[in-house]
Amino acid sequence: AKSRYELTVDGVTAVAEYRRSGDRINFHHTLVPSELEGRGIGARLVTAALDEMAFPRIGSAAEAASTTS
């Protein structure tokens, strides 16, 4: 199955597309628009997606990724 996670920051959306096969997850495409480059958005998006896959919870990866301390 093909799936994706999205994170919108300042009205601009970054995308990470992945495929699951058994216990493997393959992120085959990520897109971080130039407006968001250099801000760690791609890393936050993929980290939040992996966290959500490992520990499913209410809410989305984008919500988790956009939370800052």
N, CA, C and O atoms as a DFTB+ gen file, in Angstrom:
276 C
 N C O
     1  1       0.835      -1.179       0.000
     2  2       0.000       0.000       0.000
     3  2       0.881       1.244       0.000
     4  3       1.910       1.287       0.674
     5  1       0.473       2.244      -0.753
     6  2       1.202       3.504      -0.846
     7  2       0.509       4.532       0.036
     8  3      -0.711       4.690      -0.010
     9  1       1.307       5.227       0.840
    10  2       0.731       6.216       1.744
    11  2       1.645       7.423       1.829
    12  3       2.756       7.419       1.299
    13  1       1.159       8.464       2.509
    14  2       1.949       9.676       2.629
    15  2       1.612      10.419       3.908
    16  3       0.524      10.285       4.468
    17  1       2.564      11.190       4.343
    18  2       2.392      12.111       5.451
    19  2       2.660      13.503       4.918
    20  3       3.494      13.689       4.031
    21  1       1.952      14.480       5.460
    22  2       2.131      15.871       5.066
    23  2       2.308      16.727       6.306
    24  3       1.743      16.439       7.361
    25  1       3.097      17.781       6.167
    26  2       3.274      18.756       7.229
    27  2       3.216      20.137       6.593
    28  3       4.025      20.462       5.723
    29  1       2.260      20.944       7.028
    30  2       2.118      22.297       6.510
    31  2       2.657      23.282       7.528
    32  3       2.238      23.290       8.685
    33  1       3.595      24.114       7.085
    34  2       4.214      25.135       7.919
    35  2       4.131      26.451       7.158
    36  3       4.548      26.527       6.003
    37  1       3.610      27.459       7.781
    38  2       3.485      28.781       7.154
    39  2       2.770      28.711       5.805
    40  3       3.117      29.439       4.875
    41  1       1.769      27.829       5.701
    42  2       0.978      27.695       4.481
    43  2       1.642      26.915       3.362
    44  3       1.101      26.849       2.258
    45  1       2.810      26.319       3.621
    46  2       3.546      25.550       2.618
    47  2       3.623      24.107       3.109
    48  3       3.893      23.868       4.286
    49  1       3.385      23.134       2.206
    50  2       3.297      21.734       2.593
    51  2       4.503      20.925       2.153
    52  3       4.904      20.959       0.989
    53  1       5.078      20.191       3.109
    54  2       6.135      19.216       2.846
    55  2       5.479      17.834       2.852
    56  3       4.501      17.609       3.564
    57  1       6.026      16.906       2.051
    58  2       5.412      15.589       1.874
    59  2       6.462      14.497       2.016
    60  3       7.591      14.644       1.549
    61  1       6.083      13.405       2.661
    62  2       6.902      12.188       2.704
    63  2       6.001      11.032       2.279
    64  3       5.021      10.723       2.956
    65  1       6.333      10.399       1.161
    66  2       5.560       9.247       0.677
    67  2       6.312       7.976       1.033
    68  3       7.539       7.919       0.962
    69  1       5.550       6.954       1.418
    70  2       6.178       5.702       1.817
    71  2       5.340       4.509       1.381
    72  3       4.163       4.630       1.041
    73  1       5.990       3.357       1.405
    74  2       5.302       2.084       1.177
    75  2       5.661       1.161       2.328
    76  3       6.807       1.131       2.775
    77  1       4.687       0.416       2.802
    78  2       4.911      -0.598       3.835
    79  2       4.888      -1.960       3.184
    80  3       4.039      -2.245       2.339
    81  1       5.817      -2.789       3.576
    82  2       5.862      -4.167       3.105
    83  2       6.260      -5.027       4.291
    84  3       7.429      -5.087       4.670
    85  1       5.275      -5.686       4.865
    86  2       5.544      -6.460       6.074
    87  2       5.983      -5.536       7.191
    88  3       5.273      -4.593       7.540
    89  1       7.160      -5.806       7.754
    90  2       7.652      -4.963       8.836
    91  2       8.607      -3.877       8.337
    92  3       9.270      -3.220       9.139
    93  1       8.679      -3.687       7.026
    94  2       9.562      -2.667       6.445
    95  2       8.773      -1.443       5.997
    96  3       7.643      -1.547       5.521
    97  1       9.397      -0.291       6.163
    98  2       8.828       0.973       5.699
    99  2       9.857       1.612       4.786
   100  3      11.000       1.824       5.191
   101  1       9.463       1.921       3.555
   102  2      10.364       2.532       2.578
   103  2       9.848       3.923       2.234
   104  3       8.817       4.062       1.576
   105  1      10.561       4.945       2.677
   106  2      10.243       6.309       2.276
   107  2      10.874       6.520       0.909
   108  3      12.089       6.682       0.801
   109  1      10.059       6.518      -0.125
   110  2      10.578       6.573      -1.487
   111  2      10.547       7.973      -2.083
   112  3      11.104       8.200      -3.157
   113  1       9.906       8.910      -1.404
   114  2       9.860      10.271      -1.943
   115  2       9.589      11.247      -0.812
   116  3       8.633      11.084      -0.054
   117  1      10.427      12.253      -0.704
   118  2      10.151      13.360       0.207
   119  2      10.298      14.656      -0.575
   120  3      11.137      14.768      -1.468
   121  1       9.486      15.611      -0.232
   122  2       9.543      16.914      -0.886
   123  2       9.410      17.987       0.177
   124  3       8.403      18.068       0.882
   125  1      10.441      18.808       0.279
   126  2      10.408      19.971       1.153
   127  2      10.606      21.183       0.250
   128  3      11.705      21.401      -0.262
   129  1       9.554      21.973       0.050
   130  2       9.672      23.148      -0.813
   131  2      10.794      24.081      -0.347
   132  3      11.130      24.122       0.837
   133  1      11.356      24.816      -1.280
   134  2      12.497      25.687      -0.989
   135  2      12.191      26.688       0.131
   136  3      13.095      27.084       0.867
   137  1      10.934      27.095       0.265
   138  2      10.554      28.041       1.322
   139  2      10.806      27.464       2.721
   140  3      10.963      28.212       3.685
   141  1      10.842      26.125       2.824
   142  2      10.994      25.477       4.127
   143  2      12.374      24.868       4.331
   144  3      12.654      24.328       5.401
   145  1      13.234      24.944       3.333
   146  2      14.554      24.321       3.442
   147  2      15.363      24.932       4.572
   148  3      15.222      26.110       4.901
   149  1      16.219      24.094       5.162
   150  2      17.119      24.556       6.200
   151  2      16.491      24.725       7.566
   152  3      17.111      25.280       8.472
   153  1      15.266      24.251       7.724
   154  2      14.563      24.413       9.004
   155  2      14.310      23.080       9.696
   156  3      13.648      23.032      10.733
   157  1      14.838      21.994       9.125
   158  2      14.658      20.671       9.722
   159  2      13.279      20.086       9.519
   160  3      12.902      19.134      10.202
   161  1      12.514      20.646       8.580
   162  2      11.131      20.208       8.363
   163  2      11.081      18.753       7.879
   164  3      10.255      17.975       8.358
   165  1      11.949      18.381       6.942
   166  2      11.960      17.005       6.430
   167  2      12.248      16.007       7.534
   168  3      11.582      14.976       7.629
   169  1      13.223      16.299       8.359
   170  2      13.567      15.401       9.468
   171  2      12.416      15.304      10.463
   172  3      12.096      14.212      10.934
   173  1      11.793      16.427      10.785
   174  2      10.654      16.409      11.711
   175  2       9.498      15.595      11.141
   176  3       8.844      14.845      11.866
   177  1       9.250      15.742       9.851
   178  2       8.150      15.032       9.201
   179  2       8.383      13.526       9.237
   180  3       7.495      12.773       9.638
   181  1       9.565      13.080       8.825
   182  2       9.855      11.639       8.785
   183  2       9.915      11.065      10.199
   184  3       9.417       9.965      10.438
   185  1      10.517      11.793      11.134
   186  2      10.581      11.319      12.514
   187  2       9.180      11.141      13.094
   188  3       8.892      10.128      13.731
   189  1       8.321      12.117      12.876
   190  2       6.951      12.032      13.390
   191  2       6.186      10.887      12.718
   192  3       5.411      10.192      13.375
   193  1       6.400      10.690      11.416
   194  2       5.730       9.588      10.712
   195  2       6.171       8.250      11.283
   196  3       5.334       7.383      11.536
   197  1       7.471       8.067      11.490
   198  2       7.974       6.812      12.057
   199  2       7.468       6.611      13.482
   200  3       7.098       5.498      13.856
   201  1       7.450       7.671      14.274
   202  2       6.926       7.574      15.638
   203  2       5.471       7.147      15.629
   204  3       5.062       6.298      16.421
   205  1       4.692       7.733      14.736
   206  2       3.265       7.392      14.672
   207  2       3.066       5.946      14.234
   208  3       2.170       5.263      14.731
   209  1       3.897       5.478      13.308
   210  2       3.785       4.086      12.868
   211  2       4.167       3.121      13.983
   212  3       3.558       2.061      14.129
   213  1       5.166       3.485      14.763
   214  2       5.629       2.625      15.847
   215  2       4.700       2.671      17.057
   216  3       4.497       1.664      17.736
   217  1       4.138       3.855      17.318
   218  2       3.285       4.069      18.484
   219  2       2.023       4.810      18.056
   220  3       1.897       6.008      18.310
   221  1       1.078       4.110      17.403
   222  2      -0.142       4.781      16.919
   223  2      -0.873       5.481      18.061
   224  3      -0.963       4.961      19.174
   225  1      -1.390       6.665      17.764
   226  2      -2.129       7.442      18.759
   227  2      -3.144       8.323      18.038
   228  3      -3.159       8.418      16.810
   229  1      -3.973       8.949      18.826
   230  2      -4.937       9.877      18.251
   231  2      -4.186      11.104      17.775
   232  3      -3.297      11.594      18.472
   233  1      -4.531      11.610      16.597
   234  2      -3.857      12.767      16.038
   235  2      -3.026      12.330      14.839
   236  3      -2.945      11.143      14.523
   237  1      -2.424      13.280      14.194
   238  2      -1.665      12.982      12.985
   239  2      -0.186      13.237      13.195
   240  3       0.202      13.916      14.146
   241  1       0.640      12.698      12.314
   242  2       2.079      12.938      12.358
   243  2       2.366      14.417      12.201
   244  3       3.283      14.946      12.829
   245  1       1.590      15.082      11.373
   246  2       1.813      16.509      11.154
   247  2       1.617      17.283      12.459
   248  3       2.372      18.211      12.749
   249  1       0.608      16.904      13.243
   250  2       0.398      17.574      14.524
   251  2       1.594      17.345      15.426
   252  3       2.071      18.273      16.079
   253  1       2.083      16.108      15.466
   254  2       3.231      15.791      16.303
   255  2       4.468      16.522      15.822
   256  3       5.253      17.013      16.633
   257  1       4.652      16.601      14.510
   258  2       5.837      17.249      13.949
   259  2       5.817      18.745      14.193
   260  3       6.871      19.365      14.330
   261  1       4.636      19.330      14.248
   262  2       4.561      20.778      14.390
   263  2       4.658      21.231      15.837
   264  3       4.709      22.429      16.112
   265  1       4.685      20.275      16.767
   266  2       4.806      20.627      18.177
   267  2       6.264      20.904      18.491
   268  3       7.129      20.064      18.246
   269  1       6.531      22.064      19.026
   270  2       7.899      22.414      19.399
   271  2       7.956      22.706      20.878
   272  3       6.962      23.106      21.484
   273  1       9.129      22.503      21.460
   274  2       9.257      22.770      22.890
   275  2       9.901      24.111      23.138
   276  3      10.088      24.502      24.289
